Each structure stands twice: as structure tokens, then as C-alpha cells.
Coordinates of C-alpha atoms and ligand atoms in Angstrom, one line a residue:
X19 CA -74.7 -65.9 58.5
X20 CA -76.2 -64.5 55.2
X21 CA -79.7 -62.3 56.0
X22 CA -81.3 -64.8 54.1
X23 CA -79.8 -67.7 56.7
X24 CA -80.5 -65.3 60.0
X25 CA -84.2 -64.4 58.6
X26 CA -84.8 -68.6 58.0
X27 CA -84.0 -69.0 61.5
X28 CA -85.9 -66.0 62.7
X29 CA -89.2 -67.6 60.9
X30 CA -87.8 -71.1 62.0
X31 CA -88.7 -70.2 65.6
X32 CA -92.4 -68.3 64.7
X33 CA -92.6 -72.5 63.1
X34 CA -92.5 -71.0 59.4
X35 CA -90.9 -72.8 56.9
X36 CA -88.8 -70.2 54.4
X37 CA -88.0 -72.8 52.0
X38 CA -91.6 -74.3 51.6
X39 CA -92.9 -70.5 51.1
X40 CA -90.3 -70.3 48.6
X41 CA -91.0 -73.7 46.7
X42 CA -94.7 -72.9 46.9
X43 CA -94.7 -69.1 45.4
X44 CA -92.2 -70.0 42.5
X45 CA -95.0 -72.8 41.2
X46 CA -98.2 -70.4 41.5
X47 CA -98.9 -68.8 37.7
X48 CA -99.4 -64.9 37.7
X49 CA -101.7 -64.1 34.3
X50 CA -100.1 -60.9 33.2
X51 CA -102.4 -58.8 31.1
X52 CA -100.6 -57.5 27.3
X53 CA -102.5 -54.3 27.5
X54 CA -100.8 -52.4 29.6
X55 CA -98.0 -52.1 27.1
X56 CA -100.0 -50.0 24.7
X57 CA -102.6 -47.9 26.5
X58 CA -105.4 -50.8 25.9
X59 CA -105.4 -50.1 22.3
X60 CA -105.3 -53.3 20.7
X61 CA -104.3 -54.2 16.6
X62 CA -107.1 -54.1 15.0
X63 CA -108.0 -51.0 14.0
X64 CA -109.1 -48.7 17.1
X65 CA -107.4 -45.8 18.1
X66 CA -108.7 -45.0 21.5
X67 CA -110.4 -47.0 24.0
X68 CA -114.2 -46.7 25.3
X69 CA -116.9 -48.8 27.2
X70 CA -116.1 -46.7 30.3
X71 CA -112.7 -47.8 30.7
X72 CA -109.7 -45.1 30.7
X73 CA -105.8 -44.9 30.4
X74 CA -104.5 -41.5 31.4
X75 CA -101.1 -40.1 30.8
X76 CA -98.8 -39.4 27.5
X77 CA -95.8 -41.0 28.5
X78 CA -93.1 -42.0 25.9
X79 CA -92.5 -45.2 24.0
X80 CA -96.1 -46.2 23.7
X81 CA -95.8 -49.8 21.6
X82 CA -97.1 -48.1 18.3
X83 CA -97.0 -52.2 16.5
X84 CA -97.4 -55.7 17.1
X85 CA -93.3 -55.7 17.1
X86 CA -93.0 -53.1 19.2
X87 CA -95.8 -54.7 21.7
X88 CA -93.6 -57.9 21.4
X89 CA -90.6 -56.6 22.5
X90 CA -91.7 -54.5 25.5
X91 CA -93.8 -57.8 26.6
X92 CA -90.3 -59.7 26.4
X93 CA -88.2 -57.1 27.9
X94 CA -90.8 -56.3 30.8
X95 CA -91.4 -60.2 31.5
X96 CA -87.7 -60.9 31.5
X97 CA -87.7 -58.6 34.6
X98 CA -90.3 -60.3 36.2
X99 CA -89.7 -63.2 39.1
X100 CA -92.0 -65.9 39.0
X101 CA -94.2 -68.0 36.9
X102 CA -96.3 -65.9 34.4
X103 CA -99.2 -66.7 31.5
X104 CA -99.9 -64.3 29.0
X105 CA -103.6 -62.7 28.8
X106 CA -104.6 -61.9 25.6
X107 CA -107.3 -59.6 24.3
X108 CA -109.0 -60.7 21.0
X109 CA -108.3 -57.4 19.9
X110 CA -104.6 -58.0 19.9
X111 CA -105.2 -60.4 16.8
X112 CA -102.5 -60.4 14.1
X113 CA -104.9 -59.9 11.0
X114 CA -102.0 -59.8 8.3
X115 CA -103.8 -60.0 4.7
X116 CA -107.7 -60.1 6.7
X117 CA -107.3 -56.8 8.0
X118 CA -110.2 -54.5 7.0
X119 CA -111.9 -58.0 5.8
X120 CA -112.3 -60.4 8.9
X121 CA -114.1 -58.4 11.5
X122 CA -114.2 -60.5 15.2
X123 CA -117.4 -62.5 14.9
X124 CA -115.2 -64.3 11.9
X125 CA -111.6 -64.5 13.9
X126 CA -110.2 -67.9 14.1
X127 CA -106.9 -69.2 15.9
X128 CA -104.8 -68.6 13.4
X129 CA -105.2 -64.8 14.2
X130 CA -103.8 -65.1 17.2
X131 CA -101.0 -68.6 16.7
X132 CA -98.2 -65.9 17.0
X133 CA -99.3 -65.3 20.6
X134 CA -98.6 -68.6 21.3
X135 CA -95.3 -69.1 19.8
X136 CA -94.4 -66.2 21.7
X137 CA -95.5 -67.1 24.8
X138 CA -94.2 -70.8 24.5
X139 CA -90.3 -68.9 23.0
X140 CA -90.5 -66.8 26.1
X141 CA -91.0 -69.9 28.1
X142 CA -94.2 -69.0 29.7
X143 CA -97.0 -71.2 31.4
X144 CA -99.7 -70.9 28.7
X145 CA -101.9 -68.0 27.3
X146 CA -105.7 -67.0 28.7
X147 CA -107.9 -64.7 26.6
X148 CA -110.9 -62.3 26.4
X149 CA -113.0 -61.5 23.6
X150 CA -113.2 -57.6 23.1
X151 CA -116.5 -56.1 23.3
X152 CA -115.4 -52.7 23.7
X153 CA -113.5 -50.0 21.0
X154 CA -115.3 -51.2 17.9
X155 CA -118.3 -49.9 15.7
X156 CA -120.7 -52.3 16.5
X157 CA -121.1 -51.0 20.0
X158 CA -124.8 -49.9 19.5
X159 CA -125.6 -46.5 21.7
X160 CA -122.9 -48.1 24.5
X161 CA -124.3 -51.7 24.5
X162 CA -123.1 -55.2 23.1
X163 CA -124.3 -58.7 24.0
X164 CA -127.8 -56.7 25.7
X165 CA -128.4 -55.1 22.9
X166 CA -132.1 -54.8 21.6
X167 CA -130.3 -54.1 18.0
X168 CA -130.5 -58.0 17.2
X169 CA -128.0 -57.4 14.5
X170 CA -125.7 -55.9 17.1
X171 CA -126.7 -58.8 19.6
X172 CA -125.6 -61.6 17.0
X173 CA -122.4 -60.2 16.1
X174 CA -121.2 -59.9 19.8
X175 CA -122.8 -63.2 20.4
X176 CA -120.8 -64.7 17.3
X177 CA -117.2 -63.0 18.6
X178 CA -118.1 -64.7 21.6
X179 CA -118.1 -67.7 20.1
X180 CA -114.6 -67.4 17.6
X181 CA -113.3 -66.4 21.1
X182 CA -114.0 -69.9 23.0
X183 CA -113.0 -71.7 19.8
X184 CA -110.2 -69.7 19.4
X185 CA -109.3 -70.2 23.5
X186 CA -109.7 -73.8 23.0
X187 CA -107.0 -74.6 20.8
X188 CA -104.7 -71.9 23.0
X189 CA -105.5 -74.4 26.1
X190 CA -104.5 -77.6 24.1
X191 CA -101.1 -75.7 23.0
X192 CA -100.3 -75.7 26.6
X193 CA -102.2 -79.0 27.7
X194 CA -103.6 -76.5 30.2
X195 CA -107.0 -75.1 30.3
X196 CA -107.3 -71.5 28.8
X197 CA -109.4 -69.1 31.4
X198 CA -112.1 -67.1 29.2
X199 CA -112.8 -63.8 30.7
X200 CA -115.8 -62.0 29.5
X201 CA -116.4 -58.4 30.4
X202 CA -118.7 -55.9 28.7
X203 CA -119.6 -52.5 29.0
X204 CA -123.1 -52.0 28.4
X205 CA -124.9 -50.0 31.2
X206 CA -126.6 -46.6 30.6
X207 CA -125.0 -42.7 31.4
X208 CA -128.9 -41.9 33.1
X209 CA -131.4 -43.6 34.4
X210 CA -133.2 -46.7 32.4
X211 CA -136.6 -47.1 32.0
X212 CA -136.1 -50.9 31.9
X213 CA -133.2 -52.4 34.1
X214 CA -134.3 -56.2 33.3
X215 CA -134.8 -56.4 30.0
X216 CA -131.0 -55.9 29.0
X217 CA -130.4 -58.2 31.9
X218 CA -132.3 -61.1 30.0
X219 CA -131.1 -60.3 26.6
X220 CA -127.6 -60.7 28.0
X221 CA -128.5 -63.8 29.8
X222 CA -130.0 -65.5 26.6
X223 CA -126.6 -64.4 24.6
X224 CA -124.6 -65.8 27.3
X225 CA -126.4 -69.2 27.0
X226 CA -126.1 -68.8 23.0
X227 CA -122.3 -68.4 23.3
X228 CA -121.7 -70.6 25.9
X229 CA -123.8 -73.3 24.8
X230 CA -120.6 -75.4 23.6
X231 CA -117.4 -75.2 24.4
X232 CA -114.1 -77.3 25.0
X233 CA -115.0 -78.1 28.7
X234 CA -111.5 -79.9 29.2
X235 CA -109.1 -76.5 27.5
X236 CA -111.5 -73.5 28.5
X237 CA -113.1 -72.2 31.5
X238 CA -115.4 -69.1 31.0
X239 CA -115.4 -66.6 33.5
X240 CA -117.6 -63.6 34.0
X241 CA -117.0 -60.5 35.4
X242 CA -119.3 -57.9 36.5
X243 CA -118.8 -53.9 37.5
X244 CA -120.9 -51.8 39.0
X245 CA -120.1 -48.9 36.9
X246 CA -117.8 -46.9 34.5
X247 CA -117.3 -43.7 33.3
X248 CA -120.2 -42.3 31.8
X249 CA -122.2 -45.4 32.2
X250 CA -122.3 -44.3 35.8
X251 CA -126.8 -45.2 36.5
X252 CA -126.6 -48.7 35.1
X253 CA -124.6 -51.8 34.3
X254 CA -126.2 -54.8 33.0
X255 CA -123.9 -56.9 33.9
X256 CA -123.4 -56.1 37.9
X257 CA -122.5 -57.9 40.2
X258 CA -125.9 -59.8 41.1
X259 CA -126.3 -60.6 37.9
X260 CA -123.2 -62.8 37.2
X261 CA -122.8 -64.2 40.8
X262 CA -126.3 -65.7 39.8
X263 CA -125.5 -66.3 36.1
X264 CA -122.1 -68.4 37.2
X265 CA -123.9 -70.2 39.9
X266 CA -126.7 -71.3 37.5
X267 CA -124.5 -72.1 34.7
X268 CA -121.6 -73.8 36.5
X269 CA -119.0 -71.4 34.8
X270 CA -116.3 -69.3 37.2
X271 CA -116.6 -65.7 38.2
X272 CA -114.0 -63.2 37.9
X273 CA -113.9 -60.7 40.8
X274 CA -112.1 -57.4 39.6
X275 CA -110.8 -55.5 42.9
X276 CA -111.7 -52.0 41.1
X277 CA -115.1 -53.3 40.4
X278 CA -117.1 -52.5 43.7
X279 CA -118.6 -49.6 45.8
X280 CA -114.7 -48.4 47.5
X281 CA -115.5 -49.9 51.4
X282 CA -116.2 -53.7 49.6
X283 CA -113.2 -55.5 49.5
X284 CA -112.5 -58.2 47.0
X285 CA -110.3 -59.9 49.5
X286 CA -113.6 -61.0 51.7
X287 CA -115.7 -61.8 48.8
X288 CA -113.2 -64.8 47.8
X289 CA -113.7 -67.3 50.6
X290 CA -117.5 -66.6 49.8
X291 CA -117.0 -67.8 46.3
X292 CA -114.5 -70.9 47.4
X293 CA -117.8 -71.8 49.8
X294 CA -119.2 -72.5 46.7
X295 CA -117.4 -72.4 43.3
X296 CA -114.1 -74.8 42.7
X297 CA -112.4 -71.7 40.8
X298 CA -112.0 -67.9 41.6
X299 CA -110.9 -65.2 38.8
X300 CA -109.1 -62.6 39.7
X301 CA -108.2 -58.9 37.9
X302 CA -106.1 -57.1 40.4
X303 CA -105.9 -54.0 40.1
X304 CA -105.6 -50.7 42.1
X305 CA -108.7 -48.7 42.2
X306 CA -108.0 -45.0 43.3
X307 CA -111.2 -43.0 44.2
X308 CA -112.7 -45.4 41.5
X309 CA -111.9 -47.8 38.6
X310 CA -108.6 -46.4 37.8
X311 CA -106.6 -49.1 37.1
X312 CA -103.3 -47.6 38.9
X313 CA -100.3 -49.8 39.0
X314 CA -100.3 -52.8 41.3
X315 CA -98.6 -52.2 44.8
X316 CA -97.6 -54.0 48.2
X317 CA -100.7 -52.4 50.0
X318 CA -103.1 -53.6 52.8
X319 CA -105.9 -54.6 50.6
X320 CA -103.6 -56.7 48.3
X321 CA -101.6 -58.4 51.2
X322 CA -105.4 -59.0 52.2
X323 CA -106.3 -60.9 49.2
X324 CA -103.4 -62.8 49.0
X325 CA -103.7 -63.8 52.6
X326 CA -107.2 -65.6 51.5
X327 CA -105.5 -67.4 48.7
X328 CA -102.6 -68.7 50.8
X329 CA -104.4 -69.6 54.0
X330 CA -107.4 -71.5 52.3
X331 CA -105.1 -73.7 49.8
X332 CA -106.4 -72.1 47.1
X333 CA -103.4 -71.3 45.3
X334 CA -104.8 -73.5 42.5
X335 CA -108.4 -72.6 42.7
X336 CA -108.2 -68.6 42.4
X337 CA -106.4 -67.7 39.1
X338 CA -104.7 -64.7 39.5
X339 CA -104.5 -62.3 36.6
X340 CA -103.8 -58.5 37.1
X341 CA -105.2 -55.6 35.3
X342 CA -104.2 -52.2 35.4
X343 CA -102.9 -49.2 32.8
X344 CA -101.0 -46.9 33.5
X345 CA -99.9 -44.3 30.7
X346 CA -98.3 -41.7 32.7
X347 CA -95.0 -43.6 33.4
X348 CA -92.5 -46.0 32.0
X349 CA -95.4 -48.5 31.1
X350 CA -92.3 -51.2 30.9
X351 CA -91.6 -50.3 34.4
X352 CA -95.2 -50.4 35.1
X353 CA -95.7 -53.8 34.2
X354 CA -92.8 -55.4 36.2
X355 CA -93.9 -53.1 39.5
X356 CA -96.7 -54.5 39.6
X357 CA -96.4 -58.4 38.7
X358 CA -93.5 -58.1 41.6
X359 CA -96.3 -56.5 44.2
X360 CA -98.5 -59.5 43.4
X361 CA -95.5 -61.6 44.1
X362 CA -94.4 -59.6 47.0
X363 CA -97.9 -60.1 48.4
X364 CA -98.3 -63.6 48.1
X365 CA -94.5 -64.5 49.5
X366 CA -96.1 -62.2 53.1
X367 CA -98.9 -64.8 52.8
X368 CA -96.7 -67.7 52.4
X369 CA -94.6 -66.3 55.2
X370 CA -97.5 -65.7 58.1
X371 CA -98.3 -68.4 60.8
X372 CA -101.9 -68.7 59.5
X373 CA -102.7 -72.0 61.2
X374 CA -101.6 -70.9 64.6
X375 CA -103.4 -67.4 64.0
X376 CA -106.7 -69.4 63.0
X377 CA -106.6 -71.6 65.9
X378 CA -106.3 -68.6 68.4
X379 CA -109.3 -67.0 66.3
X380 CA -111.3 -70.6 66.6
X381 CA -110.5 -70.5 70.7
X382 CA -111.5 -66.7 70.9
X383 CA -108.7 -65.3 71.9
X384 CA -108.8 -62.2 70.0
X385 CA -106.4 -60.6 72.9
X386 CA -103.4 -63.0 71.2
X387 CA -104.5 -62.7 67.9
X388 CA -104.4 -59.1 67.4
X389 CA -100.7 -59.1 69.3
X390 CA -99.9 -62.2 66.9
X391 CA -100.8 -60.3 63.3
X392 CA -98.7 -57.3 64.7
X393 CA -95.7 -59.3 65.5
X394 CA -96.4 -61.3 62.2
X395 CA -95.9 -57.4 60.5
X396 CA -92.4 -57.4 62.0
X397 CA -90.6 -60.5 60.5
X398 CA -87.6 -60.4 58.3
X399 CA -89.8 -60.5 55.1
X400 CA -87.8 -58.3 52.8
X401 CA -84.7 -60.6 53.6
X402 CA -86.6 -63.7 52.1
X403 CA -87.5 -61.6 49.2
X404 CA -84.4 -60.7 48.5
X405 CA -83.4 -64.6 48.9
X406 CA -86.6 -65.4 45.8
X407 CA -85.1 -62.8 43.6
X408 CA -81.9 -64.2 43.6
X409 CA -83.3 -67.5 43.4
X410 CA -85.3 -66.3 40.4
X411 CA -82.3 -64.9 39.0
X412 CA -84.1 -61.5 39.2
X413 CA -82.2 -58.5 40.4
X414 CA -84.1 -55.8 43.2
X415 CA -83.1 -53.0 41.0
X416 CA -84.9 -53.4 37.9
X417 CA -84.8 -49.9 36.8
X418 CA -81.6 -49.7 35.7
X419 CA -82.4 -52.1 32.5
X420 CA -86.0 -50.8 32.2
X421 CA -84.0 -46.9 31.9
X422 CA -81.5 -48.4 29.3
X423 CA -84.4 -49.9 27.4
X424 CA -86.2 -46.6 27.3
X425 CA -82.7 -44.7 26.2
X426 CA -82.5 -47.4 23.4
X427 CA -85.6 -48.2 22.3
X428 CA -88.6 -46.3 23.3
X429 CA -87.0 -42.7 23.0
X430 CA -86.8 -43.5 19.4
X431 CA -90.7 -44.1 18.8
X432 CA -91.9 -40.8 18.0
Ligands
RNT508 C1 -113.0 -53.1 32.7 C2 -112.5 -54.5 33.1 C3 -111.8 -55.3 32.0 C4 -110.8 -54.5 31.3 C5 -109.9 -55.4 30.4 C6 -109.2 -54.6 29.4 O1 -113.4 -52.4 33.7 O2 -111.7 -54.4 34.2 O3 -111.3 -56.4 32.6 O4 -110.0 -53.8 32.1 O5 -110.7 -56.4 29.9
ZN509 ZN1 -110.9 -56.2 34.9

């Protein structure tokens, strides 16, 4: 018997089904982010990042150009298992002959039609996208859409809109709907003397942007921090504020696991949401000691949120997109570590006897339950990973093509 046959059995008699987990995990879409390739810079026109966000490390082969972007995207995807989207930042547009003229309140789809292709040549799921309000001049002293500049306020307001437009015709590309992430920066380094009157300017540009847009190809999604680097007193947009602003509004919410004080965990805020939203956004991410962004791994805390995506069927309700950046390592290798961890984490969930587990919860017999989840830790998981991979024609050792690549490619970017 092959360990792939001997672990079937061995989950067999817990009353898993292998091959179900298998069918199921292959069919849910992971959203990978393009920024990690090139340290969050974008194409058009900054060259470092800001808004409170930060990529740390000078490792080689940083994509310098759209191609070079390209071609990392394709190489690290091609490692990955697994059915993927591509998430796009509007700063990522391909400007050609409008660079230096279009700014983003004028950018229109056919800034960013080359992402498509791409994704659709790669064979990918679809595209979702984010306008940029971060790394650009009209940041007024660190805020956007709650600015009291109203110059500043319409332009953000306006990229906001090019963005839905723009998202709309990347949904009907796909016939699928295109999620619209919006995060900003704005919050304050010290303390405010007014902490609601940002809060409404943002809520009356959110209602300008959002106040049409293709409800069948786009679903907006908001997602709120509680604070960033140097922005560390304030942040309009916390969490309060969207929870209300989605609820009101009947747009999604996107819950970003670096985005809360470190003892909240994103994993029990997402049945909260599913009580009452019909979709759940997700950046994951791994926070150290604070928003860092580190690499994606096969830790508690992500086996926790996949767990609450598995177990309350809502592997089409939360959309799953990570978000991390990493510049200190093989950002190639970075990419595929941690789209597999997500994977990895939701083939555990897949693989757990939640129904019986919830049933001895329901009776009260905590005694069981606790001896249950400890057994559940002990199955043959890794076998039935190894069984996906090869399934996914995906080999364990990725490495080995990702060292090539950097001995071919990215050692000659200098
Ligand atoms: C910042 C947010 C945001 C960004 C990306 C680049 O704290 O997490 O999602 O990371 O939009
Ligand atoms: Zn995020």
C-alpha cells in the first residue's frame, strides 16, 4: 500500500473522506497578491512605499519592470498547487504612452487589459483589484479619502471610482465577480484634536464612490487597521468604523489578520461576520510583534482560520486573498511558501472530523473533545498532502526550480 492508500484508510476509520477533502480544496480560489514580487512598489512612478506600510530586506532580483514582474508572477505561480486569482493593485497599471499624463483618478481598463490576458494565458480563475491610495503626491499631510483638502478628497474619491469601473470590466472578463478591496492609510502619528470628523469625510467619499457600481461583476470590500507605522494614535478607518460602514451599506468587509491588537484573532471574528454578512474578505498575512507582513506559514492561528472556513461551508463565502512582503529572501520563494501554507491549512481543515467534534461540543463533553482535537493533530496529514501535490502535478521540493531561476534570472538584475 502506497502512504497515500494506508493514510486514506487511517482517516477512513476517524469517518473522513480523503478523496472529498481532496476534490473540495482543489475547487477553492486562493487570490494571490502581485506585490510581493517587487517590494509593494508598483509601475507608476513611486519609488518607495508609505502610508504606514513597510517591506524590509535587500534581497536580490527585485522585479525592476512590468516584464520582469511578469515573469516572476508566472514562474512563482507555476509552483503553486491549487486554484489561484490574481490581485492587482491599481498602481500596477501599464501606462505606455499616458505615463506622466494620466494620473489615477483618470485610469481606465485599458491600463490594466494586460493583467487580464496574463492571468487568463496563465490559466488562472480571474483577477480582483484595489485602488492605490498610498505612494503618491496627493497624499495630503498622511491622509486621502478623509481629507479636509477637498481637492485631495475628490481626486481619491475619483480613483475610487476608475477603480470600480475599471474592476467591472475585469469581473465580466472572467464572468466572475471582481472583489474591490479598499484600504487607506489615513490616521495621525499623535493625538487628534477631532477623531470624527475624518471619520465622516471618509464616510461621505465612500458613498460618493460607491454610489454606482456593476453590482453583478464587483463587490467592494473594506478593510480597516487599527494602526501603522508612524500613524500609531489614529486610524480613520478602524475597525468600528467599517464593520458599521459595511453593515449599513450592504458591501463586504475584509478582515486583514495583521490588522488587530496581537491577542484578537481573525479566525474568531469570521463566524461573527458569516452571522451576519453573505461574504468575508480575507488578507492573510503573518503579523510578527505587529503589521509585518512576514511570509505565510502552517501555524496555529492560520490552521485556526481555515478551520472556520471549512467547518461552516463557507468556502464560497470567505474569499481568501493573502498579503504579505517579504524583501529579505527569495521573494519567488516567498510567494509559493506562502500560497502552499494557505493550502496546507485548509487541506488540515478539510481533513478534521468537525461534525463529530461539534456534536461532542453541542452535548458538553468537553472531556472527549479536547482528547478528540489531540488525536485529530496526529493523523497522517502530510501523506495526503503529498497525495494533492502530486495530484496538482506540483512537486514538495520547490526550491530547486525557484534556486535555478535565481541563478538564471534574478542574479542578472543588478
Ligand atoms: C496595509 C493593508 C493593505 C496593503 C495592500 C498593499 O496594511 O494590509 O492591504 O497591504 O493593499
Ligand atoms: Zn491587507
Amino acid at each position: 500500500m502506497n502512504r497515500y492508500e494506508s493514510a486514506k484508510a487511517l482517516y477512513q476509520a476517524e469517518g473522513i473522506a480523503t478523496e472529498k477533502a481532496l476534490a473540495t480544496l482543489r475547487e477553492i480560489p486562493i487570490s494571490v497578491h502581485c506585490w510581493q514580487g517587487d517590494d509593494v512598489i508598483g509601475f507608476d512612478g513611486a519609488d518607495s512605499l508609505s502610508g504606514g506600510i513597510q517591506t524590509t530586506g535587500n534581497y536580490l532580483g527585485r522585479a525592476r519592470t512590468p516584464d520582469e514582474l511578469l515573469a516572476d508572477i508566472e514562474k512563482a505561480f507555476s509552483l503553486m498547487p491549487g486554484k489561484k486569482r490574481l490581485n492587482v493593485h491599481a498602481c500596477y497599471a501599464f501606462l505606455g504612452e499616458d505615463k506622466g499624463k494620466v494620473d489615477r483618478d483618470a485610469y481606465t481598463y485599458k491600463h490594466f487589459a494586460k493583467w487580464v490576458e496574463f492571468a487568463k494565458r496563465i490559466g488562472l480563475d480571474g483577477v480582483d483589484f484595489n485602488p492605490t491610495f498610498f505612494a503618491h503626491p496627493m497624499v495630503k499631510d498622511g491622509l486621502t479619502l478623509s481629507s479636509p483638502d477637498e481637492k485631495v478628497r475628490r481626486f481619491w474619491v475619483e480613483h475610487g471610482k476608475r477603480c470600480l469601473e475599471i474592476a467591472a470590466e475585469m469581473g465580466k472578463a472572467f464572468s466572475k465577480p471582481c472583489l474591490v478591496n479598499i484600504w487607506i492609510p489615513d490616521g495621525f502619528k499623535d493625538v487628534p484634536a477631532d477623531r470624527l470628523g475624518p471619520r465622516l469625510r471618509l464616510k461621505k467619499s465612500l458613498d460618493e464612490m460607491l454610489s454606482s457600481y456593476d453590482k453583478e461583476y464587483v463587490i467592494p470590500a473594506v478593510e480597516s487597521k487599527v494602526f501603522g507605522i508612524g500613524v500609531e494614535s489614529y486610524t480613520v478607518g478602524n475597525n468600528e468604523f467599517y464593520q458599521n460602514y459595511a453593515a449599513s451599506r450592504g458591501i463586504c468587509c475584509l478582515l486583514d489578520n495583521g490588522h488587530y491588537h496581537p491577542t484578537e484573532v481573525v479566525s474568531d471574528k469570521i463566524p461573527s461576520l458569516l452571522a451576519f454578512y453573505d461574504k468575508v474578505a480575507l488578507h492573510v498575512t503573518r503579523p510578527v510583534r505587529w503589521d509585518s507582513d512576514h511570509v505565510v506559514l502552517f501555524e496555529d492561528e492560520l490552521k485556526e482560520i481555515a478551520k472556520e472556513i471549512v467547518r461552516n461551508d463557507a468556502t464560497d463565502k470567505v474569499l481568501i486573498g493573502l498579503d504579505y512582503f517579504d524583501a529579505s529572501i527569495n521573494r519567488i520563494s516567498a510567494w509559493v511558501t506562502g500560497e502552499r501554507s494557505m493550502q496546507k491549512a485548509l487541506l488540515y481543515a478539510l481533513l478534521l472530523p468537525n461534525e463529530q467534534m461539534k456534536a461532542l461540543q453541542d452535548k458538553g463533553d468537553f472531556t472527549r473533545l479536547m482528547v478528540a482535537q489531540e488525536h485529530a493533530k496526529m493523523l497522517p496529514f502530510t501523506d495526503v498532502w503529498a497525495e494533492y501535490l502530486a495530484r496538482e502535478n506540483a512537486s514538495e521540493n520547490y526550491f530547486d526550480e525557484i534556486a535555478l531561476y535565481e541563478e538564471k534570472v534574478l542574479k542578472a538584475r543588478k
